[in-house]
């Protein structure tokens, strides 16, 4: 479903990704962990081309993507993304946030889009918030709306960049619950998170990033109970 | 003073009408110019950036009265340009530069995450700009725009110097014939004061209307009594 080969990305003189290989199969949930600055966000953003890689290959659905030639907007329709700071559109209601892209990108009829939006809101438990503005929601509610908004484009892949890091602790659970449900429904997901409980329970694979490279990737049980790489051990001993 | 007001009632109100017409016309034209040049200055095309910068340098670097005179006497030596349009164009060109800076600033003040979220949903750059960035930027620009519009209203007095009988033009001729300049000027000052007051009022209404706080209240009302956390 996603195949990254030797991905290199620099900002100015700073090389942030130093040849990353990562394969994610259909319906697989991969959790990406690593210290701040190790390149997790950058890697995620290379998958939907919010950042354009300098070298290497990105394949999505078996199709190799050349950023200069492909219509990246089409790729992004298939790869949803959820951000740490939600990035909801504050001038739109919850419902308007969700139908915006289906109506203006997919040219879906407004009624149809609303109907689907309500199904999604039901799914994330926020049916009654459809007409609210984002400002009036709690962080956990905002993030659930953001997930619904991404799902409205019916993506084949979902990327999550620290979706619970900006939340008060008591609101983390409700967002993880929605993500877990999504995983159970068979969504292909790449999740950057510090929630090790979620990684253990939901991930099919945990990948550890350090200094622009993936040093170790394993089934969560092996990963947490029997890490091989010294850096991984160090990292885990610090956070667990 | 009341006497001056009474004896020049008609002339003053006619002049007031001209001042309002000139102000509103140049306000509209200036906003269009401002928006276009704001797009130039945020464009990825270098040439357009330079054009926007050059425009700003010219407008900022010369007095308004010089700009008006150059436009009026310069253009009218090539084509016949009515005073009204010469005045409007000069005011619009001048204020357009400052309005473009206001728009540019408000567009750039919108959180980067908004554009990223829009792009991540498959929206192209133009669509994201139009549907996501600009509506927020406009709201944010309202206070500064209101300020600029009030400046414009007061600067419109300069069109008197290309022979228009706006409020200031009429005032100068009244003061020249009644030999009571000070009182005449005070009457005119009061006219401007009331006009500015009116503009300020309209803008504060607009500002309130687009205040994000208000949309919060609106959604609280819609939320069927469920408590709201911020
Ligand atoms: N647009 C950019 N321009 C310049 N440098 C950048 C840019 N984006 C990221 N970087 C740098 O790249 C490095 C990796 O950043 P990245 O955001 O991918 O790390 P991360 O693993 O997601 O960290 P965190 O846990 O703090 O989110 C950092 O040193 C960061 O400063
Ligand atoms: Mg990050």
Short mmCIF file of C-alpha atoms and ligand atoms in Angstrom, two decimals:
data_model
loop_
_atom_site.label_atom_id
_atom_site.label_comp_id
_atom_site.label_asym_id
_atom_site.label_seq_id
_atom_site.Cartn_x
_atom_site.Cartn_y
_atom_site.Cartn_z
CA UNK A 1 0.00 0.00 0.00
CA UNK A 2 2.81 2.40 0.95
CA UNK A 3 6.36 1.72 0.00
CA UNK A 4 9.18 4.11 0.82
CA UNK A 5 12.62 3.38 -0.58
CA UNK A 6 15.76 5.20 0.51
CA UNK A 7 13.90 8.42 1.18
CA UNK A 8 16.20 11.40 1.75
CA UNK A 9 14.97 14.83 2.76
CA UNK A 10 16.98 17.92 3.74
CA UNK A 11 16.05 21.39 4.90
CA UNK A 12 18.81 23.72 3.85
CA UNK A 13 21.98 22.06 5.12
CA UNK A 14 20.17 19.81 7.59
CA UNK A 15 19.50 16.27 6.40
CA UNK A 16 16.43 15.14 8.30
CA UNK A 17 15.69 11.82 6.57
CA UNK A 18 18.75 9.78 5.76
CA UNK A 19 17.53 7.00 3.51
CA UNK A 20 14.36 5.64 5.08
CA UNK A 21 12.80 2.37 3.94
CA UNK A 22 9.30 1.60 5.11
CA UNK A 23 6.61 -0.68 3.79
CA UNK A 24 3.03 -0.60 5.02
CA UNK A 25 0.61 -3.22 3.76
CA UNK A 26 -3.10 -2.88 3.34
CA UNK A 27 -4.99 -2.75 6.64
CA UNK A 28 -1.77 -2.56 8.57
CA UNK A 29 -1.28 -0.17 11.48
CA UNK A 30 2.27 1.06 11.90
CA UNK A 31 3.21 3.16 14.90
CA UNK A 32 6.23 5.40 14.52
CA UNK A 33 8.10 6.41 17.64
CA UNK A 34 11.32 8.26 18.30
CA UNK A 35 12.82 11.28 20.00
CA UNK A 36 11.88 14.84 19.11
CA UNK A 37 13.63 15.95 15.95
CA UNK A 38 14.29 12.42 14.73
CA UNK A 39 12.24 13.08 11.59
CA UNK A 40 8.91 11.38 12.30
CA UNK A 41 6.73 14.27 11.13
CA UNK A 42 8.88 14.83 8.08
CA UNK A 43 8.59 11.17 7.12
CA UNK A 44 4.80 11.29 7.47
CA UNK A 45 4.64 14.48 5.44
CA UNK A 46 6.67 12.89 2.66
CA UNK A 47 4.00 10.21 2.32
CA UNK A 48 1.31 12.74 1.34
CA UNK A 49 3.81 15.12 -0.26
CA UNK A 50 3.31 18.04 2.09
CA UNK A 51 7.09 17.79 1.89
CA UNK A 52 8.68 16.72 -1.36
CA UNK A 53 11.46 14.21 -0.85
CA UNK A 54 14.89 14.98 -2.33
CA UNK A 55 15.87 11.42 -3.17
CA UNK A 56 14.36 7.97 -3.06
CA UNK A 57 10.96 6.61 -4.03
CA UNK A 58 7.44 6.75 -2.71
CA UNK A 59 4.95 4.20 -3.98
CA UNK A 60 1.29 4.43 -3.08
CA UNK A 61 -1.04 1.63 -4.15
CA UNK A 62 1.77 0.16 -6.19
CA UNK A 63 2.18 3.31 -8.22
CA UNK A 64 5.49 5.08 -8.06
CA UNK A 65 4.96 8.79 -7.66
CA UNK A 66 7.02 11.37 -9.40
CA UNK A 67 6.13 14.65 -7.66
CA UNK A 68 7.01 16.67 -10.74
CA UNK A 69 4.58 14.81 -12.98
CA UNK A 70 1.81 13.41 -10.79
CA UNK A 71 -1.16 15.48 -9.69
CA UNK A 72 -0.36 15.44 -5.98
CA UNK A 73 -3.86 16.65 -5.10
CA UNK A 74 -5.18 13.32 -6.36
CA UNK A 75 -2.73 11.45 -4.15
CA UNK A 76 -3.71 13.56 -1.15
CA UNK A 77 -7.37 12.69 -1.71
CA UNK A 78 -6.43 9.09 -0.96
CA UNK A 79 -4.16 9.81 1.99
CA UNK A 80 -5.89 11.48 4.92
CA UNK A 81 -3.92 13.31 7.57
CA UNK A 82 -4.64 14.25 11.18
CA UNK A 83 -2.49 16.91 12.80
CA UNK A 84 -1.32 17.52 16.34
CA UNK A 85 -3.08 20.89 16.46
CA UNK A 86 -6.25 19.74 14.68
CA UNK A 87 -6.17 22.55 12.09
CA UNK A 88 -9.94 22.71 11.85
CA UNK A 89 -11.27 25.60 9.79
CA UNK A 90 -12.46 28.05 12.46
CA UNK A 91 -14.78 29.99 10.15
CA UNK A 92 -16.77 26.86 9.35
CA UNK A 93 -19.08 24.80 11.51
CA UNK A 94 -18.25 21.19 12.28
CA UNK A 95 -20.48 20.02 9.45
CA UNK A 96 -19.02 22.57 7.03
CA UNK A 97 -15.52 21.46 7.98
CA UNK A 98 -16.38 17.91 7.04
CA UNK A 99 -18.18 18.56 3.76
CA UNK A 100 -15.74 21.20 2.49
CA UNK A 101 -13.40 18.89 0.60
CA UNK A 102 -16.03 16.39 -0.61
CA UNK A 103 -18.08 19.25 -2.07
CA UNK A 104 -15.29 21.40 -3.49
CA UNK A 105 -12.76 18.73 -4.44
CA UNK A 106 -14.85 15.67 -5.24
CA UNK A 107 -17.79 17.81 -6.43
CA UNK A 108 -20.15 15.77 -4.33
CA UNK A 109 -23.67 17.14 -3.96
CA UNK A 110 -24.07 19.09 -0.74
CA UNK A 111 -26.96 16.95 0.52
CA UNK A 112 -25.08 13.76 -0.15
CA UNK A 113 -21.97 15.12 1.56
CA UNK A 114 -24.01 16.18 4.59
CA UNK A 115 -25.60 12.78 4.85
CA UNK A 116 -22.20 11.10 4.86
CA UNK A 117 -20.82 13.73 7.25
CA UNK A 118 -23.54 12.88 9.73
CA UNK A 119 -22.71 9.19 9.49
CA UNK A 120 -19.08 10.05 10.23
CA UNK A 121 -20.05 12.31 13.12
CA UNK A 122 -22.10 9.48 14.53
CA UNK A 123 -19.06 7.27 14.24
CA UNK A 124 -16.86 9.68 16.23
CA UNK A 125 -19.68 10.34 18.70
CA UNK A 126 -20.33 13.97 17.83
CA UNK A 127 -23.59 13.92 15.96
CA UNK A 128 -25.01 16.68 18.18
CA UNK A 129 -22.10 19.04 17.45
CA UNK A 130 -22.73 19.36 13.71
CA UNK A 131 -23.69 23.04 13.87
CA UNK A 132 -21.09 24.12 16.41
CA UNK A 133 -18.04 26.13 15.56
CA UNK A 134 -14.69 24.50 16.38
CA UNK A 135 -13.94 27.18 18.99
CA UNK A 136 -16.69 25.81 21.20
CA UNK A 137 -15.34 22.24 21.25
CA UNK A 138 -12.89 20.61 23.62
CA UNK A 139 -9.55 19.43 22.25
CA UNK A 140 -10.69 15.83 22.16
CA UNK A 141 -13.84 16.78 20.28
CA UNK A 142 -11.85 18.89 17.84
CA UNK A 143 -9.54 16.01 17.07
CA UNK A 144 -12.47 13.67 16.51
CA UNK A 145 -13.96 16.19 14.08
CA UNK A 146 -10.58 16.38 12.34
CA UNK A 147 -10.61 12.62 11.95
CA UNK A 148 -14.14 12.72 10.54
CA UNK A 149 -13.08 15.48 8.15
CA UNK A 150 -10.21 13.38 6.83
CA UNK A 151 -12.44 10.30 6.53
CA UNK A 152 -14.99 12.25 4.51
CA UNK A 153 -12.68 12.01 1.50
CA UNK A 154 -12.80 8.21 1.88
CA UNK A 155 -9.02 7.86 1.98
CA UNK A 156 -7.32 4.49 1.66
CA UNK A 157 -4.60 5.51 4.08
CA UNK A 158 -4.67 7.65 7.23
CA UNK A 159 -1.64 9.43 8.67
CA UNK A 160 -1.69 10.65 12.28
CA UNK A 161 0.96 13.07 13.55
CA UNK A 162 0.86 13.03 17.35
CA UNK A 163 -2.95 13.29 17.38
CA UNK A 164 -3.17 13.32 21.18
CA UNK A 165 -0.08 15.33 22.13
CA UNK A 166 -1.92 18.63 22.42
CA UNK A 167 -4.72 17.19 24.55
CA UNK A 168 -5.37 17.29 28.27
CA UNK A 169 -4.73 13.78 29.64
CA UNK A 170 -8.39 13.10 30.35
CA UNK A 171 -9.27 13.73 26.68
CA UNK A 172 -6.68 11.40 25.16
CA UNK A 173 -8.77 8.28 25.59
CA UNK A 174 -11.72 9.37 23.48
CA UNK A 175 -9.46 10.09 20.50
CA UNK A 176 -7.51 6.84 20.83
CA UNK A 177 -10.82 5.01 21.02
CA UNK A 178 -11.87 6.43 17.65
CA UNK A 179 -8.52 5.52 16.15
CA UNK A 180 -8.75 2.01 17.51
CA UNK A 181 -12.17 1.59 15.98
CA UNK A 182 -10.79 2.84 12.68
CA UNK A 183 -7.99 0.26 12.87
CA UNK A 184 -10.52 -2.48 13.61
CA UNK A 185 -12.51 -1.39 10.55
CA UNK A 186 -9.43 -2.19 8.50
CA UNK A 187 -7.98 1.25 7.76
CA UNK A 188 -4.33 1.38 6.75
CA UNK A 189 -2.69 3.70 9.27
CA UNK A 190 0.66 5.26 10.06
CA UNK A 191 0.61 6.82 13.50
CA UNK A 192 3.23 8.96 15.18
CA UNK A 193 2.48 8.87 18.89
CA UNK A 194 3.91 8.71 22.38
CA UNK A 195 1.00 6.58 23.57
CA UNK A 196 2.74 3.26 24.15
CA UNK A 197 -0.46 1.65 25.36
CA UNK A 198 -2.03 2.32 22.00
CA UNK A 199 1.07 1.01 20.21
CA UNK A 200 1.01 -2.23 22.18
CA UNK A 201 -2.67 -2.80 21.75
CA UNK A 202 -3.43 -1.61 18.24
CA UNK A 203 -0.23 -1.59 16.19
CA UNK A 204 0.73 -4.41 13.89
CA UNK A 205 4.23 -3.04 13.87
CA UNK A 206 6.20 -0.46 15.81
CA UNK A 207 9.03 1.39 14.09
CA UNK A 208 11.69 3.29 15.99
CA UNK A 209 13.20 6.35 14.34
CA UNK A 210 16.48 7.85 15.34
CA UNK A 211 18.35 10.64 13.60
CA UNK A 212 16.60 10.29 10.26
CA UNK A 213 16.61 6.53 10.06
CA UNK A 214 14.38 3.65 11.09
CA UNK A 215 16.61 1.55 13.35
CA UNK A 216 14.22 -1.18 14.30
CA UNK A 217 10.72 -2.29 13.37
CA UNK A 218 8.94 -5.18 14.98
CA UNK A 219 5.64 -6.54 16.16
CA UNK A 220 4.83 -4.56 19.32
CA UNK A 221 5.25 -7.55 21.59
CA UNK A 222 8.80 -8.20 20.44
CA UNK A 223 9.51 -4.52 20.12
CA UNK A 224 8.67 -3.66 23.70
CA UNK A 225 9.66 -6.88 25.42
CA UNK A 226 12.79 -7.68 23.53
CA UNK A 227 14.28 -4.69 21.70
CA UNK A 228 17.46 -5.46 19.79
CA UNK A 229 19.02 -2.10 19.05
CA UNK A 230 20.81 -0.26 21.85
CA UNK A 231 19.26 3.06 20.87
CA UNK A 232 15.82 1.52 21.04
CA UNK A 233 16.58 0.16 24.49
CA UNK A 234 17.78 3.55 25.65
CA UNK A 235 14.71 5.27 24.25
CA UNK A 236 12.30 2.78 25.77
CA UNK A 237 13.96 2.91 29.17
CA UNK A 238 13.50 6.67 29.14
CA UNK A 239 9.81 6.69 28.28
CA UNK A 240 8.41 3.54 29.85
CA UNK B 1 -20.79 79.92 13.30
CA UNK B 2 -24.38 78.82 13.10
CA UNK B 3 -24.88 81.67 10.69
CA UNK B 4 -22.09 80.42 8.44
CA UNK B 5 -23.65 77.00 8.50
CA UNK B 6 -27.08 78.39 7.65
CA UNK B 7 -26.01 80.70 4.87
CA UNK B 8 -23.92 78.00 3.16
CA UNK B 9 -26.19 75.10 3.92
CA UNK B 10 -26.74 74.06 0.32
CA UNK B 11 -23.16 74.46 -0.82
CA UNK B 12 -21.84 72.52 2.16
CA UNK B 13 -24.20 69.61 1.75
CA UNK B 14 -23.54 69.37 -1.95
CA UNK B 15 -19.82 69.34 -1.15
CA UNK B 16 -20.37 66.74 1.53
CA UNK B 17 -22.05 64.52 -1.04
CA UNK B 18 -19.03 64.85 -3.32
CA UNK B 19 -16.68 63.98 -0.47
CA UNK B 20 -18.73 60.87 0.30
CA UNK B 21 -18.85 59.84 -3.36
CA UNK B 22 -15.12 60.32 -3.83
CA UNK B 23 -14.37 58.45 -0.61
CA UNK B 24 -16.58 55.46 -1.33
CA UNK B 25 -15.51 55.16 -4.96
CA UNK B 26 -11.83 55.27 -4.10
CA UNK B 27 -12.42 52.93 -1.19
CA UNK B 28 -13.88 50.31 -3.54
CA UNK B 29 -11.29 50.81 -6.25
CA UNK B 30 -8.49 50.94 -3.66
CA UNK B 31 -9.64 47.66 -2.12
CA UNK B 32 -9.58 45.94 -5.51
CA UNK B 33 -6.12 47.34 -6.23
CA UNK B 34 -5.02 46.37 -2.73
CA UNK B 35 -6.24 42.79 -3.13
CA UNK B 36 -4.55 42.37 -6.51
CA UNK B 37 -1.23 43.65 -5.19
CA UNK B 38 -1.55 41.55 -2.04
CA UNK B 39 -1.76 38.50 -4.35
CA UNK B 40 1.26 39.82 -6.25
CA UNK B 41 3.30 40.08 -3.09
CA UNK B 42 2.45 36.58 -1.81
CA UNK B 43 2.87 35.06 -5.27
CA UNK B 44 5.61 32.54 -5.97
CA UNK B 45 6.44 34.46 -9.13
CA UNK B 46 9.39 36.74 -8.38
CA UNK B 47 8.48 39.34 -11.01
CA UNK B 48 5.11 39.93 -9.37
CA UNK B 49 6.80 40.35 -5.97
CA UNK B 50 9.06 43.02 -7.47
CA UNK B 51 6.15 44.84 -9.09
CA UNK B 52 4.32 44.94 -5.76
CA UNK B 53 7.45 46.19 -3.99
CA UNK B 54 8.05 48.89 -6.59
CA UNK B 55 4.48 50.11 -6.28
CA UNK B 56 4.81 50.33 -2.53
CA UNK B 57 8.08 52.25 -2.75
CA UNK B 58 6.62 54.81 -5.17
CA UNK B 59 3.47 55.38 -3.14
CA UNK B 60 5.20 55.53 0.22
CA UNK B 61 8.03 57.65 -1.07
CA UNK B 62 6.04 60.59 -2.44
CA UNK B 63 3.44 62.89 -0.89
CA UNK B 64 -0.16 62.21 -1.71
CA UNK B 65 -0.70 65.73 -3.08
CA UNK B 66 2.15 65.20 -5.56
CA UNK B 67 0.60 61.91 -6.65
CA UNK B 68 -2.77 63.55 -7.20
CA UNK B 69 -1.31 66.39 -9.23
CA UNK B 70 0.88 64.11 -11.34
CA UNK B 71 -2.06 61.88 -12.08
CA UNK B 72 -4.42 64.72 -12.88
CA UNK B 73 -2.11 66.91 -14.92
CA UNK B 74 -0.15 64.00 -16.38
CA UNK B 75 -3.02 61.88 -17.51
CA UNK B 76 -5.22 64.76 -18.60
CA UNK B 77 -2.45 65.89 -20.96
CA UNK B 78 -2.92 62.55 -22.79
CA UNK B 79 -6.62 61.80 -22.36
CA UNK B 80 -9.29 64.01 -20.92
CA UNK B 81 -9.93 62.74 -17.43
CA UNK B 82 -12.72 64.26 -15.39
CA UNK B 83 -11.56 65.72 -12.06
CA UNK B 84 -13.73 63.26 -10.20
CA UNK B 85 -12.02 60.23 -11.69
CA UNK B 86 -8.58 61.77 -11.41
CA UNK B 87 -9.22 62.28 -7.72
CA UNK B 88 -10.69 58.83 -7.23
CA UNK B 89 -7.89 57.09 -9.09
CA UNK B 90 -5.21 59.00 -7.20
CA UNK B 91 -6.77 58.25 -3.83
CA UNK B 92 -7.30 54.61 -4.81
CA UNK B 93 -3.76 54.14 -6.09
CA UNK B 94 -2.36 55.73 -2.97
CA UNK B 95 -4.50 53.83 -0.49
CA UNK B 96 -4.35 50.63 -2.52
CA UNK B 97 -0.69 50.31 -1.53
CA UNK B 98 -1.50 50.44 2.15
CA UNK B 99 -4.56 48.22 1.75
CA UNK B 100 -2.42 45.64 -0.06
CA UNK B 101 -0.08 45.61 2.92
CA UNK B 102 -3.04 45.09 5.24
CA UNK B 103 -4.32 42.17 3.16
CA UNK B 104 -0.85 40.67 2.80
CA UNK B 105 -0.29 40.86 6.53
CA UNK B 106 -3.63 39.30 7.37
CA UNK B 107 -3.19 36.50 4.82
CA UNK B 108 0.26 35.72 6.19
CA UNK B 109 -1.01 35.83 9.75
CA UNK B 110 -3.25 32.81 9.17
CA UNK B 111 -1.73 29.73 10.77
CA UNK B 112 0.31 27.61 8.35
CA UNK B 113 -1.65 24.58 9.53
CA UNK B 114 -4.76 25.88 7.79
CA UNK B 115 -3.16 25.68 4.35
CA UNK B 116 -1.63 22.30 5.19
CA UNK B 117 -4.93 20.86 6.36
CA UNK B 118 -6.64 22.12 3.20
CA UNK B 119 -3.92 20.70 0.96
CA UNK B 120 -3.95 17.38 2.84
CA UNK B 121 -7.63 17.06 1.91
CA UNK B 122 -6.76 17.32 -1.77
CA UNK B 123 -7.60 20.99 -2.25
CA UNK B 124 -5.33 22.76 -4.72
CA UNK B 125 -3.51 25.95 -3.73
CA UNK B 126 -6.03 28.34 -5.30
CA UNK B 127 -9.05 26.58 -3.85
CA UNK B 128 -7.46 26.48 -0.40
CA UNK B 129 -6.65 30.18 -0.66
CA UNK B 130 -10.17 31.09 -1.74
CA UNK B 131 -12.17 28.83 0.57
CA UNK B 132 -9.97 28.58 3.66
CA UNK B 133 -7.37 31.35 3.89
CA UNK B 134 -9.10 34.42 2.47
CA UNK B 135 -12.33 34.26 4.49
CA UNK B 136 -10.27 34.19 7.68
CA UNK B 137 -7.85 36.83 6.44
CA UNK B 138 -10.66 39.24 5.54
CA UNK B 139 -12.13 39.02 8.99
CA UNK B 140 -8.78 39.68 10.53
CA UNK B 141 -8.21 42.67 8.23
CA UNK B 142 -11.39 44.51 9.18
CA UNK B 143 -10.00 46.67 12.03
CA UNK B 144 -6.96 47.81 10.03
CA UNK B 145 -9.10 48.37 6.95
CA UNK B 146 -11.47 50.54 8.97
CA UNK B 147 -8.54 52.61 10.08
CA UNK B 148 -7.27 52.99 6.53
CA UNK B 149 -10.72 53.97 5.28
CA UNK B 150 -10.91 56.76 7.82
CA UNK B 151 -7.51 58.02 6.70
CA UNK B 152 -8.79 57.91 3.14
CA UNK B 153 -11.86 59.92 4.05
CA UNK B 154 -9.71 62.65 5.55
CA UNK B 155 -7.14 62.56 2.76
CA UNK B 156 -9.92 63.02 0.24
CA UNK B 157 -9.77 66.74 1.13
CA UNK B 158 -6.71 66.92 -1.12
CA UNK B 159 -8.83 66.59 -4.25
CA UNK B 160 -9.74 70.23 -3.67
CA UNK B 161 -6.33 71.09 -5.10
CA UNK B 162 -7.23 69.74 -8.52
CA UNK B 163 -10.25 72.00 -8.45
CA UNK B 164 -12.97 69.78 -7.03
CA UNK B 165 -15.62 71.30 -4.82
CA UNK B 166 -15.62 68.64 -2.18
CA UNK B 167 -16.05 69.64 1.44
CA UNK B 168 -12.61 71.25 1.61
CA UNK B 169 -12.87 72.82 -1.85
CA UNK B 170 -16.18 74.42 -0.95
CA UNK B 171 -14.81 75.54 2.40
CA UNK B 172 -11.89 77.35 0.81
CA UNK B 173 -14.16 79.29 -1.53
CA UNK B 174 -16.65 80.14 1.23
CA UNK B 175 -13.86 81.31 3.52
CA UNK B 176 -12.43 83.38 0.69
CA UNK B 177 -15.67 85.26 0.19
CA UNK B 178 -16.98 85.72 3.75
CA UNK B 179 -13.61 86.73 5.27
CA UNK B 180 -14.30 84.61 8.35
CA UNK B 181 -11.95 81.72 7.63
CA UNK B 182 -11.50 80.44 11.17
CA UNK B 183 -15.18 79.92 11.86
CA UNK B 184 -15.73 78.43 8.41
CA UNK B 185 -12.91 75.96 8.98
CA UNK B 186 -14.38 74.96 12.33
CA UNK B 187 -17.77 74.27 10.73
CA UNK B 188 -16.06 72.10 8.12
CA UNK B 189 -14.05 70.36 10.82
CA UNK B 190 -17.30 69.41 12.50
CA UNK B 191 -18.60 67.99 9.23
CA UNK B 192 -15.54 65.75 8.94
CA UNK B 193 -15.79 64.77 12.58
CA UNK B 194 -19.37 63.58 12.14
CA UNK B 195 -18.46 61.69 8.96
CA UNK B 196 -15.53 59.96 10.63
CA UNK B 197 -17.77 59.12 13.57
CA UNK B 198 -20.23 57.52 11.20
CA UNK B 199 -17.55 55.43 9.47
CA UNK B 200 -16.12 54.35 12.81
CA UNK B 201 -19.55 53.25 13.93
CA UNK B 202 -20.18 51.21 10.77
CA UNK B 203 -16.83 49.49 11.08
CA UNK B 204 -17.23 48.65 14.73
CA UNK B 205 -20.55 47.06 13.79
CA UNK B 206 -18.86 45.04 11.04
CA UNK B 207 -16.09 44.01 13.40
CA UNK B 208 -18.58 42.75 15.97
CA UNK B 209 -20.51 40.90 13.35
CA UNK B 210 -17.43 38.96 12.24
CA UNK B 211 -16.04 38.55 15.72
CA UNK B 212 -15.12 34.90 16.29
CA UNK B 213 -16.34 35.26 19.87
CA UNK B 214 -19.79 35.75 18.53
CA UNK B 215 -19.71 32.55 16.55
CA UNK B 216 -18.82 30.80 19.79
CA UNK B 217 -21.91 32.23 21.40
CA UNK B 218 -23.93 31.20 18.41
CA UNK B 219 -22.75 27.63 18.65
CA UNK B 220 -23.26 27.53 22.39
CA UNK B 221 -26.83 28.44 21.72
CA UNK B 222 -27.08 25.63 19.18
CA UNK B 223 -25.49 23.03 21.38
CA UNK B 224 -28.62 22.18 23.32
CA UNK B 225 -27.24 23.17 26.68
CA UNK B 226 -24.20 20.93 26.63
CA UNK B 227 -21.32 22.55 28.48
CA UNK B 228 -18.58 24.08 26.42
CA UNK B 229 -14.93 23.65 27.17
CA UNK B 230 -12.46 26.00 25.55
N1 LIG C 1 10.17 23.10 7.19
C1 LIG C 1 11.31 22.91 7.86
N2 LIG C 1 12.36 23.74 7.68
C2 LIG C 1 13.53 23.55 8.34
N3 LIG C 1 13.74 22.57 9.20
C3 LIG C 1 12.74 21.71 9.44
C4 LIG C 1 11.48 21.84 8.79
N4 LIG C 1 10.68 20.84 9.23
C5 LIG C 1 11.40 20.15 10.11
N5 LIG C 1 12.64 20.64 10.24
C6 LIG C 1 13.71 20.11 11.10
O1 LIG C 1 13.84 18.74 10.83
C7 LIG C 1 14.11 18.00 12.00
C8 LIG C 1 13.10 16.89 12.14
O2 LIG C 1 11.84 17.45 12.30
P1 LIG C 1 10.53 16.59 12.47
O3 LIG C 1 9.43 17.55 12.70
O4 LIG C 1 10.39 15.64 11.36
O5 LIG C 1 10.84 15.80 13.80
P2 LIG C 1 9.86 14.95 14.72
O6 LIG C 1 10.51 13.63 14.88
O7 LIG C 1 8.49 14.98 14.18
O8 LIG C 1 9.95 15.73 16.08
P3 LIG C 1 8.79 16.08 17.13
O9 LIG C 1 8.65 14.90 18.02
O10 LIG C 1 9.36 17.25 17.87
O11 LIG C 1 7.58 16.42 16.38
C9 LIG C 1 14.07 18.99 13.15
O12 LIG C 1 15.40 19.32 13.49
C10 LIG C 1 13.37 20.18 12.57
O13 LIG C 1 13.84 21.38 13.15
MG1 LIG C 2 6.70 15.91 14.80
#
